[in-house]
Coordinates of C-alpha atoms in Angstrom, one line a residue:
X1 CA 0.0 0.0 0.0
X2 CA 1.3 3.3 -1.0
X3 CA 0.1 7.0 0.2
X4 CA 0.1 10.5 -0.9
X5 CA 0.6 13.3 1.7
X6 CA 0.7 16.8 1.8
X7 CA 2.8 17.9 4.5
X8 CA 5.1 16.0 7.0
X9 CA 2.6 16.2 9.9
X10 CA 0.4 14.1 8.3
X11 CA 3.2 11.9 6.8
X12 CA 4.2 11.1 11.2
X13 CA 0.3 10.5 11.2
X14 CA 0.1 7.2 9.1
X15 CA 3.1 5.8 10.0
X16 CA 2.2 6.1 14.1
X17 CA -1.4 5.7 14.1
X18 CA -1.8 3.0 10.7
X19 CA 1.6 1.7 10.8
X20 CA 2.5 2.4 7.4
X21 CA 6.4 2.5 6.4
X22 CA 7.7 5.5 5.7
X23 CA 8.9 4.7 2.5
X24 CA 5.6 3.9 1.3
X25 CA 4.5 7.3 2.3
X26 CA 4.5 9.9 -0.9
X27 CA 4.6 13.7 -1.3
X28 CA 1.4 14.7 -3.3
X29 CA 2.7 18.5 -4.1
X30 CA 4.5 17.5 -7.1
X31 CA 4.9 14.7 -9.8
X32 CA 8.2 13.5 -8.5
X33 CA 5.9 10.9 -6.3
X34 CA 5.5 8.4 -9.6
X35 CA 9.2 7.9 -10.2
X36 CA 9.3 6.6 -6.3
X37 CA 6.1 4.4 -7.0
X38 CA 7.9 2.9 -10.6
X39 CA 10.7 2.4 -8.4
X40 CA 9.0 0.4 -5.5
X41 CA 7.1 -1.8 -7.8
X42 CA 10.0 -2.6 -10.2
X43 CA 8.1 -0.4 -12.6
X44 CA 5.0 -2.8 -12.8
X45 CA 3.0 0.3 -11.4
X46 CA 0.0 0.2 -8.9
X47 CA -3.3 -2.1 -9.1
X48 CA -5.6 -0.2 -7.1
X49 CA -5.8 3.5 -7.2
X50 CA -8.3 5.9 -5.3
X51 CA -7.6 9.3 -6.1
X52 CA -9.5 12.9 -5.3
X53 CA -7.0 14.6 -7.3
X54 CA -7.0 16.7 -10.3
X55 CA -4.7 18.4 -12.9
X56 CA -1.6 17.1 -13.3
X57 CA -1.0 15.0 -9.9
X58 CA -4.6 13.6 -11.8
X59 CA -2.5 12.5 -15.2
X60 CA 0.2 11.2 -13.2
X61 CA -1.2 8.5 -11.4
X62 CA -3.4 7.6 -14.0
X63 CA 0.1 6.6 -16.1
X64 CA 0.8 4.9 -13.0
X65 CA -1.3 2.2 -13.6
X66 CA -0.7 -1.5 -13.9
X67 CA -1.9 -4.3 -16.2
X68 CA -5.4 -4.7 -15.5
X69 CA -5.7 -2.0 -12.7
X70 CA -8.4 -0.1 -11.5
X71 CA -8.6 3.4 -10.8
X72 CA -11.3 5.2 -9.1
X73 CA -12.0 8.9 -9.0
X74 CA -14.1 9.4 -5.9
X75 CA -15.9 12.5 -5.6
X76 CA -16.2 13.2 -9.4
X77 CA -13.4 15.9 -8.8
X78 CA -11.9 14.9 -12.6
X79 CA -15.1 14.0 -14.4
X80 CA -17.1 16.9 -13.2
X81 CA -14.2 19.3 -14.8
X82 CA -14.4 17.4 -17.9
X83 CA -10.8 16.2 -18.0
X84 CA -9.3 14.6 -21.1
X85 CA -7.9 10.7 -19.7
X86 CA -4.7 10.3 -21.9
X87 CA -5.8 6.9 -24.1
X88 CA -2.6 4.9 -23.8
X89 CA -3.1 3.7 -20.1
X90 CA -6.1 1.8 -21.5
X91 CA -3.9 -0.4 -23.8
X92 CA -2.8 -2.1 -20.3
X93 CA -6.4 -3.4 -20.0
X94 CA -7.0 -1.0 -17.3
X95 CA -10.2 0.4 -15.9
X96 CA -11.7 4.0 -15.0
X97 CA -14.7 4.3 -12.1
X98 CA -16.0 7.6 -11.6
X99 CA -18.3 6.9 -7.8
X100 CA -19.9 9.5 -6.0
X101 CA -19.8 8.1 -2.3
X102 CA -22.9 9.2 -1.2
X103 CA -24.9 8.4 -4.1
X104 CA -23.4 4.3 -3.5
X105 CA -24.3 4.9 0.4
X106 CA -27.8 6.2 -0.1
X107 CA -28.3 2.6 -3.1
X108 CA -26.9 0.4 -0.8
X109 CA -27.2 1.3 2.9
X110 CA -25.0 -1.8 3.8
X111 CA -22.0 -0.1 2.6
X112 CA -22.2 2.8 5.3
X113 CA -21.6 1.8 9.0
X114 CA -20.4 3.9 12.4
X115 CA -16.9 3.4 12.8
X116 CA -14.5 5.3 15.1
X117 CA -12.1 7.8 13.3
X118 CA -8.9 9.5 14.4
X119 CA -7.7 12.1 14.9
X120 CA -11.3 14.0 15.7
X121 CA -10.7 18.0 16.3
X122 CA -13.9 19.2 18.2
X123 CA -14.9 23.3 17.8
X124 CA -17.4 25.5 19.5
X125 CA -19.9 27.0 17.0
X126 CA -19.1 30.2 17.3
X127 CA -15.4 28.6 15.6
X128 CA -17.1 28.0 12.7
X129 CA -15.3 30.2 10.6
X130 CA -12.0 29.6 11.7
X131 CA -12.4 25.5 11.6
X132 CA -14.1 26.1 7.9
X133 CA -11.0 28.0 6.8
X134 CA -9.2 25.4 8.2
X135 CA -10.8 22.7 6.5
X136 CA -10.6 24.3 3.3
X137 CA -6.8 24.9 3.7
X138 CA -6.2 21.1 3.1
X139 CA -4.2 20.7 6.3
X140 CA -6.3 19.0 8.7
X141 CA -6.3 15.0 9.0
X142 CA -9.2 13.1 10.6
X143 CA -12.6 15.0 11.0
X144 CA -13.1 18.2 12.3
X145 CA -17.0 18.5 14.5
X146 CA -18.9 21.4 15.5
X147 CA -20.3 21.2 18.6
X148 CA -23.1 23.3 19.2
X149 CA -24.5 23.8 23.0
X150 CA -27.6 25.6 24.4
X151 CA -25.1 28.6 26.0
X152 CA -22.9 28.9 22.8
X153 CA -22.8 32.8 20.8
X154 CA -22.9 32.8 17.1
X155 CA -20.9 35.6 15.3
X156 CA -23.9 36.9 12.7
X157 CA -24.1 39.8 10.2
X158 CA -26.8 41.7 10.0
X159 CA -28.3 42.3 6.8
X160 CA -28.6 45.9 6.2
X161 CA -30.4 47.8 3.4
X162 CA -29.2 51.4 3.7
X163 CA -31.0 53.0 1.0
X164 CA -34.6 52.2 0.3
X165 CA -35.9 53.1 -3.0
X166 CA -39.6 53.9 -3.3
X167 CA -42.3 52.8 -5.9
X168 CA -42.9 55.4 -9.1
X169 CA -46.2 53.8 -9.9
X170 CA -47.4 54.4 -5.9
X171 CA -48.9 57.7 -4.4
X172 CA -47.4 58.4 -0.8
X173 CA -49.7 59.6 2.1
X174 CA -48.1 62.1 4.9
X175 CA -51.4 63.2 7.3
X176 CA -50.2 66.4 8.4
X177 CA -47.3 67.0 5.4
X178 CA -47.0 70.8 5.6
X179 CA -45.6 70.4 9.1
X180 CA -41.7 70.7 9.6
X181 CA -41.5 67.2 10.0
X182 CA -43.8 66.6 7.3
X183 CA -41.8 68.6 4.7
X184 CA -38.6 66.8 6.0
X185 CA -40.4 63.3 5.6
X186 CA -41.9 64.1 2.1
X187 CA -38.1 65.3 0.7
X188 CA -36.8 62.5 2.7
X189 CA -39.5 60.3 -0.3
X190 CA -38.3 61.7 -2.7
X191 CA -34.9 61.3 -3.0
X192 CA -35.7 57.7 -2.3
X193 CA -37.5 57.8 -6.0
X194 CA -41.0 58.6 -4.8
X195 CA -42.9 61.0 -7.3
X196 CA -45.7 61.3 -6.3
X197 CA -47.1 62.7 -2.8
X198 CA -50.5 63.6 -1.1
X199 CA -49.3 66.3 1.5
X200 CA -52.7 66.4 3.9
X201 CA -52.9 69.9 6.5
X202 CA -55.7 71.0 8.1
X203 CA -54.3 74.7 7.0
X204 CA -52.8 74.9 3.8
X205 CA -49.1 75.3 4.9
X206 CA -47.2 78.2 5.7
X207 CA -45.3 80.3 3.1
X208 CA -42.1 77.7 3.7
X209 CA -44.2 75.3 3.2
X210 CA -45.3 76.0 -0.3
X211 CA -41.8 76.9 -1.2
X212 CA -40.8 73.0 -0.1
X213 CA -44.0 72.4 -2.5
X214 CA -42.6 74.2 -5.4
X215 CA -39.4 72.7 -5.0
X216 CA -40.7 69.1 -4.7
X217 CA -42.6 70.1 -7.9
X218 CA -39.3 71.6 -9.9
X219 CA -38.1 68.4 -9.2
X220 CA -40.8 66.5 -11.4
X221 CA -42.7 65.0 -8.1
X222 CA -46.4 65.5 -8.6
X223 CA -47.7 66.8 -5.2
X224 CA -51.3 67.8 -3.7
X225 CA -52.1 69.0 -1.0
X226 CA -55.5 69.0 0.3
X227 CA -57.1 70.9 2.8
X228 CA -58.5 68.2 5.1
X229 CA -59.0 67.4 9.1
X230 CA -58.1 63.7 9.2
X231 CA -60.0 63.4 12.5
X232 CA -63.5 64.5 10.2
X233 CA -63.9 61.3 8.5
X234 CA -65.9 62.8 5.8
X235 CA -63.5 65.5 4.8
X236 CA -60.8 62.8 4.9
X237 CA -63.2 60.5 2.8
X238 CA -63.3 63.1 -0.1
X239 CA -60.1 63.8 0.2
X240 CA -59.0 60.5 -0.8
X241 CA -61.2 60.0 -3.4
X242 CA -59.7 63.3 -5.7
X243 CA -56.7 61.4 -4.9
X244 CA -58.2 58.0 -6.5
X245 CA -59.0 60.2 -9.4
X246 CA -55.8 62.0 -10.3
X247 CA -53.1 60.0 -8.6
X248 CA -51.3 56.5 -8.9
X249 CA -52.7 53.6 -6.2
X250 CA -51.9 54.4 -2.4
X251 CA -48.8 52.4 -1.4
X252 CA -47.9 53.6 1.9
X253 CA -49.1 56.6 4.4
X254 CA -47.2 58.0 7.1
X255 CA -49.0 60.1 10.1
X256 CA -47.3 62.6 11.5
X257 CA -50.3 64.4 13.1
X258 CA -50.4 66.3 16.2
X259 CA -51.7 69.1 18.8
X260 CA -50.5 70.5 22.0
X261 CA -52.3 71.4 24.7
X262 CA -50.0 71.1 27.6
X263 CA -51.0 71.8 30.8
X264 CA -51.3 69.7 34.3
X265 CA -54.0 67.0 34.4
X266 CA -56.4 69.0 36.7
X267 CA -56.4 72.3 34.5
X268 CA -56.8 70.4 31.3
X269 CA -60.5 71.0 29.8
X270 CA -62.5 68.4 27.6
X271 CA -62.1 70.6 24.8
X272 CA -58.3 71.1 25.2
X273 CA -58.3 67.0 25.9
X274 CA -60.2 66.3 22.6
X275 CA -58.5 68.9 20.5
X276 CA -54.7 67.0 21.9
X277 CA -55.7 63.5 21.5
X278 CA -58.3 63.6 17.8
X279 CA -55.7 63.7 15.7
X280 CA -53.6 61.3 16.8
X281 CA -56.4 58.8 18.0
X282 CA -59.7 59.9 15.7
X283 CA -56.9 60.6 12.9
X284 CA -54.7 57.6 13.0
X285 CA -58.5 55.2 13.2
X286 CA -60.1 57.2 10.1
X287 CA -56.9 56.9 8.2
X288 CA -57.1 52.9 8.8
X289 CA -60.6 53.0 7.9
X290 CA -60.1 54.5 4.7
X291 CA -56.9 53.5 3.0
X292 CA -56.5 50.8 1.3
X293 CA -55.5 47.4 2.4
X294 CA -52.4 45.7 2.0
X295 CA -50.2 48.6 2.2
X296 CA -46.5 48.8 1.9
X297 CA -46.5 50.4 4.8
X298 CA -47.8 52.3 7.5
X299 CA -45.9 54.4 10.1
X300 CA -47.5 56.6 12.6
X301 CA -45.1 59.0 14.2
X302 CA -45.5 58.4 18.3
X303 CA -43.2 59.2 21.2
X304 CA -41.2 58.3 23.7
X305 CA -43.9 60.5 25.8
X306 CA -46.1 57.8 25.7
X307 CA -43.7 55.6 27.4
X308 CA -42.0 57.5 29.5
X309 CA -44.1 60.3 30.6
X310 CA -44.0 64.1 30.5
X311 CA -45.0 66.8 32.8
X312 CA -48.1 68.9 31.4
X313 CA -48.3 66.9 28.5
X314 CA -51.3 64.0 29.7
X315 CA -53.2 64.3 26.9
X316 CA -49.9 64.1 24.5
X317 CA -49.0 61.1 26.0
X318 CA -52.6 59.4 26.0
X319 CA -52.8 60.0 22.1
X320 CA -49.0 58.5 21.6
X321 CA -50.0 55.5 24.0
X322 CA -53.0 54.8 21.8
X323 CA -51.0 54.7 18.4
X324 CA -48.7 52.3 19.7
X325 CA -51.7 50.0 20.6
X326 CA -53.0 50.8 17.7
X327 CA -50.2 49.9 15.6
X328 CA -50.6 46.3 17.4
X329 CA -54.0 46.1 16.5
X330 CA -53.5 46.1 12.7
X331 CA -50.9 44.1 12.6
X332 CA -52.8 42.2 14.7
X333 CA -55.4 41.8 11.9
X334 CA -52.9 41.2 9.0
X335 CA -51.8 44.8 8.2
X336 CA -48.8 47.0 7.8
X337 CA -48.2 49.6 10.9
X338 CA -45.5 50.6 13.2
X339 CA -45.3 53.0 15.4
X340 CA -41.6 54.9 16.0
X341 CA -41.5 56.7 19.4
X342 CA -39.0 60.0 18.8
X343 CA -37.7 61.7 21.2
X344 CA -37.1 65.6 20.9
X345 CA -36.6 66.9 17.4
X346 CA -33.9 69.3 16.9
X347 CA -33.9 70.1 13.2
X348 CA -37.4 69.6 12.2
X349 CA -41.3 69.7 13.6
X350 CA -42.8 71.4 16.1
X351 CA -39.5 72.4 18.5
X352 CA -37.5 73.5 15.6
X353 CA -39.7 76.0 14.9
X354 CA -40.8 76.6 19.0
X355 CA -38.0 76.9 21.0
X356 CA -39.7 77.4 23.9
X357 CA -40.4 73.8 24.9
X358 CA -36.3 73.1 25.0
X359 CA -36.4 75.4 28.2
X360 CA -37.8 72.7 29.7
X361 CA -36.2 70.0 28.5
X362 CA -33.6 68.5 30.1
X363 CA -32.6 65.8 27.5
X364 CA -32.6 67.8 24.4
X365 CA -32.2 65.0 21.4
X366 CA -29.0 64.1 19.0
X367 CA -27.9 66.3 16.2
X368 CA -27.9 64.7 12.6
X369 CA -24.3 64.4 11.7
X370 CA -24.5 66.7 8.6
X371 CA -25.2 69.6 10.6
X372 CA -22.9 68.7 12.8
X373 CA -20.0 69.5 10.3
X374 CA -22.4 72.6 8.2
X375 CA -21.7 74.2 11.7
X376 CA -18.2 73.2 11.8
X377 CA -17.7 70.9 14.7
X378 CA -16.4 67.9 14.9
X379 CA -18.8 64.8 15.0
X380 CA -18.7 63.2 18.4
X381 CA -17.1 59.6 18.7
X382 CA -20.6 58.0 20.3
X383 CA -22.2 58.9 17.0
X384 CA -19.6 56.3 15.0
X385 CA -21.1 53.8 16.9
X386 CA -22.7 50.8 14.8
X387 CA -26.5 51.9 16.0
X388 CA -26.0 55.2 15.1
X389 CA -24.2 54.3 12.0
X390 CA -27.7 54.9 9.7
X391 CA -27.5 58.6 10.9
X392 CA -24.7 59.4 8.8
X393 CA -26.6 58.8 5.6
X394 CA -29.0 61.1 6.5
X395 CA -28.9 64.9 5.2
X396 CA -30.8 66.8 7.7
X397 CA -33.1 69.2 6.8
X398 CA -35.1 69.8 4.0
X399 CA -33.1 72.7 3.1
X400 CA -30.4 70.5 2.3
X401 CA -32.3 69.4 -0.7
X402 CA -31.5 72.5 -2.1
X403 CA -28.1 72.2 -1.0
X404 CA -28.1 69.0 -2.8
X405 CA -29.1 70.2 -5.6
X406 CA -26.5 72.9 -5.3
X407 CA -23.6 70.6 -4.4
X408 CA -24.6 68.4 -8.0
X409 CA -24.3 71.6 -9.8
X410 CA -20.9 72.5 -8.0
X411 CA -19.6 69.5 -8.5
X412 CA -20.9 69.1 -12.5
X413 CA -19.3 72.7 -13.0
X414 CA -15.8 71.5 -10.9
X415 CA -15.6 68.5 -13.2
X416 CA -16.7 70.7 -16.4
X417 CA -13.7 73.6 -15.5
X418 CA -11.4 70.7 -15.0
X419 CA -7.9 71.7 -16.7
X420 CA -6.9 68.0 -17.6
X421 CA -7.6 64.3 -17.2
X422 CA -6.1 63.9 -14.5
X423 CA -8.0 66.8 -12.3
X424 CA -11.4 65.8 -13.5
X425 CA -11.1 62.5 -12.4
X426 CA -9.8 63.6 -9.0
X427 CA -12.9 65.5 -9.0
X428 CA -15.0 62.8 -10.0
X429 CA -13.5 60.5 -7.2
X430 CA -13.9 62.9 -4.4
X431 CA -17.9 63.0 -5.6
X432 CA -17.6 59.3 -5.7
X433 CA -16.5 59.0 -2.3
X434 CA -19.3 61.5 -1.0
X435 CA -21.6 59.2 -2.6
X436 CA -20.2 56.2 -1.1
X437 CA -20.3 57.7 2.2
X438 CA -24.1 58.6 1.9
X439 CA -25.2 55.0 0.2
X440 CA -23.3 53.0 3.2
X441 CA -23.9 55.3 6.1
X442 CA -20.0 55.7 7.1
X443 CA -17.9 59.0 7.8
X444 CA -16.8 60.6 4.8
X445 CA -13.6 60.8 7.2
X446 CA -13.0 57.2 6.6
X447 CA -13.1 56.7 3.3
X448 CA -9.9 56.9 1.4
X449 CA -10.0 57.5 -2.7
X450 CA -7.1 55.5 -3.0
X451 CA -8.4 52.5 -0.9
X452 CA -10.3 49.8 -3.1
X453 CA -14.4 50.3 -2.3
X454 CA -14.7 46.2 -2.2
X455 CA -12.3 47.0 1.3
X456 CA -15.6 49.0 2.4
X457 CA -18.2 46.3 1.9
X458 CA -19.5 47.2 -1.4
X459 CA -21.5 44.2 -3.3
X460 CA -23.3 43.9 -6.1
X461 CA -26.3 46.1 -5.2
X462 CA -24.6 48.9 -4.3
X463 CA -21.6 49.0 -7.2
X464 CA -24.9 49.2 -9.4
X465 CA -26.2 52.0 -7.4
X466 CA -22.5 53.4 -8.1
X467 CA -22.4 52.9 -11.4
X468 CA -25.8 54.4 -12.2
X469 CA -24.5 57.2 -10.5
X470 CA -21.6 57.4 -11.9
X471 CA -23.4 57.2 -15.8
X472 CA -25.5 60.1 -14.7
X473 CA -23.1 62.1 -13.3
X474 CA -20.0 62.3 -14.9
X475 CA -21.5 60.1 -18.4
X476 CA -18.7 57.2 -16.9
X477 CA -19.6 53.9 -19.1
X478 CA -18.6 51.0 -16.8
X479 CA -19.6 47.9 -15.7
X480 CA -20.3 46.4 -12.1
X481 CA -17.7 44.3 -12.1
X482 CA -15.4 47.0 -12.7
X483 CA -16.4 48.7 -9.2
X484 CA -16.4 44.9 -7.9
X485 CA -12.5 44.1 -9.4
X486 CA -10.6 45.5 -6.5
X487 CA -9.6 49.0 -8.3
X488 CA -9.7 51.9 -6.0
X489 CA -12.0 54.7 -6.7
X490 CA -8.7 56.9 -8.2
X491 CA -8.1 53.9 -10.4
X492 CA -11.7 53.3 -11.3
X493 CA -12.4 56.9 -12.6
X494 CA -8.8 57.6 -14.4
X495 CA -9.4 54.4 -16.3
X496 CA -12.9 56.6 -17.7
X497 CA -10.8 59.6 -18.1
X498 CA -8.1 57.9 -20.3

């Protein structure tokens, strides 16, 4: 009996644990192995030969055969690569068996039997990966067993989408959209691909309002914006059917909705109780029984209020408290809804616009990272945290979707007055890596041009998003696999330049 090894350790293991010779023991990591075997067997060459090999260690041992030996390819490594046997060998009457092991164990189950095997290298689960990589290495002998156990922690990755992209063919609901965090919300829709929004107020909007209208509309979104008191189920009833007539199907609605009327529990009136909690409560139960089912989605906008409690603010909290039953309750029944309970908001809504509130705060909310560095300061550590990684996507404001707007037009003209190849692509590659920053939610500050973007996580979804960027930015024709190929972003956008 003669084996092939690759490495020393497990050329010690046969001999000490299966008492083979030495000699009889091969190196498998070149061909020199056949002149030994010729050797050994007088040059009559080998009866029997069970091989997983491929290539050339394949070829030779095949010409290693003997008059009328056998060889068998277990595992279909050479068959399934549709290797070419050299025809000579056959002249010795020899014969080729391609077997599949577990195909002849599942025909014949009295071929398979328990038996003990050595050596046995036992890993906790949360080793997978290392004894996987190990495995694939080719340097273990024996078996190598997971061993999973009740207290055991799995290393997982979570599966992230960072940039949701909205239906074209779907009309978007916001109840109360002329509101500051309305407008946000509904700018927030469209540069996720949304065109087409139904803004509902009880007012009209104020003159910022309409100018977030107008923009939204410059911008080729088709936007009404009824006048209409989600907690009057009529007015809310004809609302939505103009909308029927002259907008796409309702996909998803979003109720941002609410009055104030804080004051202590014992001073509060019905009528200051009723006008608090109708919109949130009468509004968020009309809205359910009037829009249609089967919704993408459904969000009310609650509060941490309603968990935690505020001072003066009873009837606030009852309404919040009620949504997030509420939200229960349809999905309860097979529908869309959740309810997100925000805490104080800085840059948009209702405090934004009425500081006075914040004198009374004590906990004051987070800052968006964007305007963070618009005011110049330096964005705090805690904030690079992995749950507040999503944050750094986001652009703030909807002012900033003007400043969007003027940062593609700065960046177009930059790459337009460009002196040479060399400086447009630079220019090109620093938009890139803005981009990149935005699509993946990390710090601009750590991302490097000259650093391939597969080093940053990037996969096929996203070097599409890149490269459909990058055709409508700059007019870049490239493919995915380009962005995939391990190029940095420097080399990706000289190559276009050249």
């Amino acid at each position: 009996m003669y084996m092939t090894v690759g490495s020393i350790s497990k050329r010690i293991f046969l001999t000490n644990v299966y008492g083979i010779a030495a000699a009889h023991v091969f190196y498998s990591r070149d061909s020199a192995f056949a002149d030994d075997i010729k050797r050994m067997t007088g040059g009559r060459g080998v009866d029997v030969i069970i091989s997983s090999q491929q290539g050339l260690i394949f070829k030779v041992s095949w010409n290693s055969m003997a008059m009328f030996g056998r060889f068998v390819d277990i595992g279909l490594k050479y068959v399934s690569l549709r290797g070419q046997l050299p025809m000579h060998v056959f002249t010795r009457n020899a014969s080729f068996s391609g077997i599949n092991l577990e195909t002849l164990v599942e025909h014949d189950k009295s071929l398979s039997r328990l038996t003990s095997m050595t050596p046995i290298q036992c890993c906790s689960l949360h080793e997978a990966e290392q004894a996987l990589r190990f495995l694939q290495s080719g340097k273990p002998s024996g078996k190598i067993i997971l061993e999973v156990h009740r207290t055991a922690s799995v290393p997982t990755n979570r599966n992230i989408s960072f940039f949701y992209r909205f239906r074209k063919d779907g009309t978007y609901i916001i109840a109360s959209g002329l509101g500051g965090i309305g407008r946000s919300i509904a700018c927030w829709l469209f540069e996720r691909n949304a065109k087409n929004l139904f803004l509902i107020s009880r007012s009209g909007g104020s003159k910022r309002a309409q100018d977030v209208v107008t923009e939204l509309r410059s911008n080729g979104v088709k936007v009404q914006c009824p006048v209409c008191d989600i907690a009057d189920l009529p007015s809310l009833r004809s609302a939505l059917d103009e909308c029927a007539k002259t907008m796409p199907p309702i996909r998803g609605c979003i109720q941002t909705a609410m009055v104030l009327r804080d004051s202590t529990f014992s001073k509060l009136t019905l009528c200051e109780w009723q006008q608090a909690t109708r919109p949130k409560v009468q509004g968020s139960w009309n809205l359910h029984e009037v829009l249609p089912t089967r919704m993408d989605f459904f969000i009310l906008l609650s509060s941490v209020a309603g968990i935690v409690g505020n001072l003066g603010q009873s009837s606030y909290c009852a309404g919040n408290t009620y949504q997030d039953a509420f939200a229960r309750y349809r999905t309860s029944i097979g529908e869309k809804a959740v309810t997100i309970d925000v805490g104080v908001v800085l840059d948009e809504g209702f405090v934004a616009e009425n500081q006075d509130p914040l004198h009374s705060q004590v906990v004051t909310g987070i800052d968006l990272p964007a305007d963070i560095e618009t005011r110049g300061r330096d964005i705090p550590s805690a904030l690079e945290q992995p749950i507040f990684r999503y944050m750094q996507q986001a652009e703030g404001s909807y002012r900033r979707m003007q400043d969007s707007n003027s940062q593609v037009r700065t960046f177009q003209e930059a790459f337009t007055n460009a002196d040479s190849a060399s400086a447009g692509a630079f220019v090109v590659a620093e938009a890139l890596k803005m981009k990149l920053s935005r699509v993946l939610g990390l710090p601009i500050a750590h991302i490097n041009i000259e650093s391939a973007l597969d080093s940053y996580g990037v996969d096929s979804l996203v070097g599409l998003e890149l490269r459909n960027w990058l055709s409508k930015e700059s007019g870049a024709d490239l493919a995915v696999f380009e962005i995939l190929g391990g190029a940095t972003m420097l080399q990706i956008v000289i190559k276009q330049e050249t």
